[in-house]
Amino acid sequence: MNKPSQKAQTSLRALAVLKPTRRQCQHQCQDITNTASNITANNLDITANNLNIATQQNTTDLKAGGGDNYSNSQSTKHQGSNLKVTGDLNISADNINIQGSKVVANNATIKSDNLNMPLSKILKPRK
C-alpha cells in the first residue's frame, strides 16, 4: 500500500504533468492548487481543506510594421487543468473550486461543504 503524501500546501503550476507509476495515488494536504496542469491516474484520492483546480491566462502581444504602416494585435488563451482517472476519483475537501478545467473519471465521489465549478466539466469516459 502506498503511503499518502502529507503536506501543508501543494501547488502544481502551468504544464506540470503528474503520472503516478503505481495504481493508487493518495494526496492529503491542507491546501492544494492545480493550475493549468495535467494529472493522470488509475485511482486518485484527494483530501484537503481547500482544493483549487484552475486555469492560467496566457496573453500574447504582436506588433509589426513601421512608420505609418503598423499593426497591433493581442490574443488571450486560458489553459485549463485536466484530471484523467481511469478508475475511482475520491475528493474530500471543505472548499472545492474547479474553474475552466476538465475532470474525467470512471467513478467520481466528491464531498465538500462548498463546491464551485464555473466553466468546468466532470465527465465519465466513453466506452
PDB file of C-alpha atoms in Angstrom:
ATOM      1  CA  MET A   1       0.000   0.000   0.000  1.00  0.00           C
ATOM      2  CA  ASN A   2       1.355   3.412  -0.909  1.00  0.00           C
ATOM      3  CA  LYS A   3       1.860   5.866   1.908  1.00  0.00           C
ATOM      4  CA  PRO A   4      -0.112   9.080   1.229  1.00  0.00           C
ATOM      5  CA  SER A   5       1.831  12.314   0.901  1.00  0.00           C
ATOM      6  CA  GLN A   6       1.053  14.772   3.702  1.00  0.00           C
ATOM      7  CA  LYS A   7       1.970  18.427   3.250  1.00  0.00           C
ATOM      8  CA  ALA A   8       0.640  21.781   4.371  1.00  0.00           C
ATOM      9  CA  GLN A   9       0.402  23.082   0.807  1.00  0.00           C
ATOM     10  CA  THR A  10       0.926  21.635  -2.651  1.00  0.00           C
ATOM     11  CA  SER A  11       0.965  23.630  -5.885  1.00  0.00           C
ATOM     12  CA  LEU A  12       1.130  22.306  -9.448  1.00  0.00           C
ATOM     13  CA  ARG A  13       1.729  25.109 -11.922  1.00  0.00           C
ATOM     14  CA  ALA A  14       1.468  25.519 -15.676  1.00  0.00           C
ATOM     15  CA  LEU A  15       2.187  22.498 -17.797  1.00  0.00           C
ATOM     16  CA  ALA A  16       3.146  20.266 -14.870  1.00  0.00           C
ATOM     17  CA  VAL A  17       2.300  16.643 -15.552  1.00  0.00           C
ATOM     18  CA  LEU A  18       1.712  14.139 -12.752  1.00  0.00           C
ATOM     19  CA  LYS A  19       1.533  10.476 -13.775  1.00  0.00           C
ATOM     20  CA  PRO A  20       1.813   8.172 -10.763  1.00  0.00           C
ATOM     21  CA  THR A  21       3.667   4.952 -11.532  1.00  0.00           C
ATOM     22  CA  ARG A  22       1.573   2.955  -9.076  1.00  0.00           C
ATOM     23  CA  ARG A  23      -2.092   2.135  -9.348  1.00  0.00           C
ATOM     24  CA  GLN A  24      -3.256   4.196  -6.367  1.00  0.00           C
ATOM     25  CA  CYS A  25      -2.371   7.869  -5.816  1.00  0.00           C
ATOM     26  CA  GLN A  26      -3.264   9.444  -2.458  1.00  0.00           C
ATOM     27  CA  HIS A  27      -2.674  13.090  -1.649  1.00  0.00           C
ATOM     28  CA  GLN A  28      -3.512  14.726   1.703  1.00  0.00           C
ATOM     29  CA  CYS A  29      -2.896  18.435   2.308  1.00  0.00           C
ATOM     30  CA  GLN A  30      -4.380  21.490   3.907  1.00  0.00           C
ATOM     31  CA  ASP A  31      -4.329  23.400   0.603  1.00  0.00           C
ATOM     32  CA  ILE A  32      -3.919  22.018  -2.923  1.00  0.00           C
ATOM     33  CA  THR A  33      -3.619  24.253  -6.001  1.00  0.00           C
ATOM     34  CA  ASN A  34      -3.518  22.754  -9.503  1.00  0.00           C
ATOM     35  CA  THR A  35      -3.115  25.441 -12.191  1.00  0.00           C
ATOM     36  CA  ALA A  36      -3.029  24.536 -15.911  1.00  0.00           C
ATOM     37  CA  SER A  37      -1.643  21.089 -15.110  1.00  0.00           C
ATOM     38  CA  ASN A  38      -2.404  17.521 -16.143  1.00  0.00           C
ATOM     39  CA  ILE A  39      -2.924  14.661 -13.689  1.00  0.00           C
ATOM     40  CA  THR A  40      -3.420  11.091 -14.918  1.00  0.00           C
ATOM     41  CA  ALA A  41      -4.007   8.172 -12.540  1.00  0.00           C
ATOM     42  CA  ASN A  42      -5.724   4.806 -12.292  1.00  0.00           C
ATOM     43  CA  ASN A  43      -7.267   5.712  -8.909  1.00  0.00           C
ATOM     44  CA  LEU A  44      -6.894   9.097  -7.194  1.00  0.00           C
ATOM     45  CA  ASP A  45      -7.759  10.089  -3.611  1.00  0.00           C
ATOM     46  CA  ILE A  46      -7.502  13.783  -2.662  1.00  0.00           C
ATOM     47  CA  THR A  47      -8.138  15.041   0.878  1.00  0.00           C
ATOM     48  CA  ALA A  48      -7.692  18.742   1.655  1.00  0.00           C
ATOM     49  CA  ASN A  49      -9.128  21.732   3.458  1.00  0.00           C
ATOM     50  CA  ASN A  50      -9.041  23.783   0.242  1.00  0.00           C
ATOM     51  CA  LEU A  51      -8.746  22.379  -3.289  1.00  0.00           C
ATOM     52  CA  ASN A  52      -8.291  24.726  -6.265  1.00  0.00           C
ATOM     53  CA  ILE A  53      -8.155  23.353  -9.807  1.00  0.00           C
ATOM     54  CA  ALA A  54      -7.786  26.386 -12.033  1.00  0.00           C
ATOM     55  CA  THR A  55      -6.753  27.901 -15.358  1.00  0.00           C
ATOM     56  CA  GLN A  56      -3.830  30.047 -16.325  1.00  0.00           C
ATOM     57  CA  GLN A  57      -4.246  33.045 -18.610  1.00  0.00           C
ATOM     58  CA  ASN A  58      -1.631  33.485 -21.358  1.00  0.00           C
ATOM     59  CA  THR A  59      -1.616  36.766 -23.275  1.00  0.00           C
ATOM     60  CA  THR A  60       0.421  37.396 -26.443  1.00  0.00           C
ATOM     61  CA  ASP A  61       1.007  40.859 -27.933  1.00  0.00           C
ATOM     62  CA  LEU A  62       2.035  41.138 -31.590  1.00  0.00           C
ATOM     63  CA  LYS A  63       3.293  44.412 -33.025  1.00  0.00           C
ATOM     64  CA  ALA A  64       4.539  44.631 -36.609  1.00  0.00           C
ATOM     65  CA  GLY A  65       5.350  47.302 -39.140  1.00  0.00           C
ATOM     66  CA  GLY A  66       6.951  50.700 -39.070  1.00  0.00           C
ATOM     67  CA  GLY A  67       6.361  54.324 -39.958  1.00  0.00           C
ATOM     68  CA  ASP A  68       2.758  54.955 -40.956  1.00  0.00           C
ATOM     69  CA  ASN A  69       2.064  51.254 -41.521  1.00  0.00           C
ATOM     70  CA  TYR A  70       1.803  49.112 -38.440  1.00  0.00           C
ATOM     71  CA  SER A  71      -0.405  46.537 -36.814  1.00  0.00           C
ATOM     72  CA  ASN A  72      -1.086  45.697 -33.175  1.00  0.00           C
ATOM     73  CA  SER A  73      -2.909  42.589 -32.078  1.00  0.00           C
ATOM     74  CA  GLN A  74      -3.391  40.704 -28.864  1.00  0.00           C
ATOM     75  CA  SER A  75      -4.611  37.199 -28.116  1.00  0.00           C
ATOM     76  CA  THR A  76      -5.539  35.683 -24.784  1.00  0.00           C
ATOM     77  CA  LYS A  77      -5.789  31.961 -24.126  1.00  0.00           C
ATOM     78  CA  HIS A  78      -6.878  30.197 -20.967  1.00  0.00           C
ATOM     79  CA  GLN A  79      -5.100  26.898 -20.267  1.00  0.00           C
ATOM     80  CA  GLY A  80      -7.257  24.692 -18.043  1.00  0.00           C
ATOM     81  CA  SER A  81      -6.270  21.780 -15.851  1.00  0.00           C
ATOM     82  CA  ASN A  82      -7.060  18.189 -16.801  1.00  0.00           C
ATOM     83  CA  LEU A  83      -7.614  15.300 -14.393  1.00  0.00           C
ATOM     84  CA  LYS A  84      -7.990  11.899 -16.048  1.00  0.00           C
ATOM     85  CA  VAL A  85      -8.735   8.973 -13.744  1.00  0.00           C
ATOM     86  CA  THR A  86      -9.438   5.603 -15.341  1.00  0.00           C
ATOM     87  CA  GLY A  87     -10.797   4.147 -12.093  1.00  0.00           C
ATOM     88  CA  ASP A  88     -12.118   5.836  -8.959  1.00  0.00           C
ATOM     89  CA  LEU A  89     -11.714   9.528  -8.127  1.00  0.00           C
ATOM     90  CA  ASN A  90     -12.424  10.422  -4.494  1.00  0.00           C
ATOM     91  CA  ILE A  91     -12.232  14.072  -3.416  1.00  0.00           C
ATOM     92  CA  SER A  92     -12.971  15.261   0.103  1.00  0.00           C
ATOM     93  CA  ALA A  93     -12.403  18.949   0.900  1.00  0.00           C
ATOM     94  CA  ASP A  94     -14.097  21.715   2.859  1.00  0.00           C
ATOM     95  CA  ASN A  95     -13.861  24.094  -0.107  1.00  0.00           C
ATOM     96  CA  ILE A  96     -13.522  22.992  -3.740  1.00  0.00           C
ATOM     97  CA  ASN A  97     -13.049  25.400  -6.647  1.00  0.00           C
ATOM     98  CA  ILE A  98     -12.777  23.799 -10.113  1.00  0.00           C
ATOM     99  CA  GLN A  99     -12.588  26.543 -12.743  1.00  0.00           C
ATOM    100  CA  GLY A 100     -12.334  26.153 -16.523  1.00  0.00           C
ATOM    101  CA  SER A 101     -10.991  22.624 -16.198  1.00  0.00           C
ATOM    102  CA  LYS A 102     -11.926  19.095 -17.212  1.00  0.00           C
ATOM    103  CA  VAL A 103     -12.229  16.126 -14.865  1.00  0.00           C
ATOM    104  CA  VAL A 104     -12.730  12.666 -16.397  1.00  0.00           C
ATOM    105  CA  ALA A 105     -13.275   9.650 -14.135  1.00  0.00           C
ATOM    106  CA  ASN A 106     -14.926   6.253 -14.385  1.00  0.00           C
ATOM    107  CA  ASN A 107     -16.453   6.798 -10.918  1.00  0.00           C
ATOM    108  CA  ALA A 108     -16.268  10.120  -9.052  1.00  0.00           C
ATOM    109  CA  THR A 109     -17.180  10.819  -5.429  1.00  0.00           C
ATOM    110  CA  ILE A 110     -16.924  14.458  -4.351  1.00  0.00           C
ATOM    111  CA  LYS A 111     -17.631  15.525  -0.763  1.00  0.00           C
ATOM    112  CA  SER A 112     -17.496  19.234   0.072  1.00  0.00           C
ATOM    113  CA  ASP A 113     -19.153  21.926   2.172  1.00  0.00           C
ATOM    114  CA  ASN A 114     -18.653  24.458  -0.652  1.00  0.00           C
ATOM    115  CA  LEU A 115     -18.366  23.381  -4.305  1.00  0.00           C
ATOM    116  CA  ASN A 116     -17.760  25.995  -7.029  1.00  0.00           C
ATOM    117  CA  MET A 117     -17.402  24.810 -10.657  1.00  0.00           C
ATOM    118  CA  PRO A 118     -17.708  27.663 -13.194  1.00  0.00           C
ATOM    119  CA  LEU A 119     -16.926  26.694 -16.798  1.00  0.00           C
ATOM    120  CA  SER A 120     -15.826  23.187 -15.814  1.00  0.00           C
ATOM    121  CA  LYS A 121     -16.804  19.679 -16.866  1.00  0.00           C
ATOM    122  CA  ILE A 122     -16.914  16.401 -14.993  1.00  0.00           C
ATOM    123  CA  LEU A 123     -17.204  13.561 -17.477  1.00  0.00           C
ATOM    124  CA  LYS A 124     -17.397   9.787 -17.481  1.00  0.00           C
ATOM    125  CA  PRO A 125     -15.166   8.297 -20.190  1.00  0.00           C
ATOM    126  CA  ARG A 126     -16.798   6.799 -23.262  1.00  0.00           C
ATOM    127  CA  LYS A 127     -16.774   3.035 -23.577  1.00  0.00           C
TER     128      LYS A 127
END
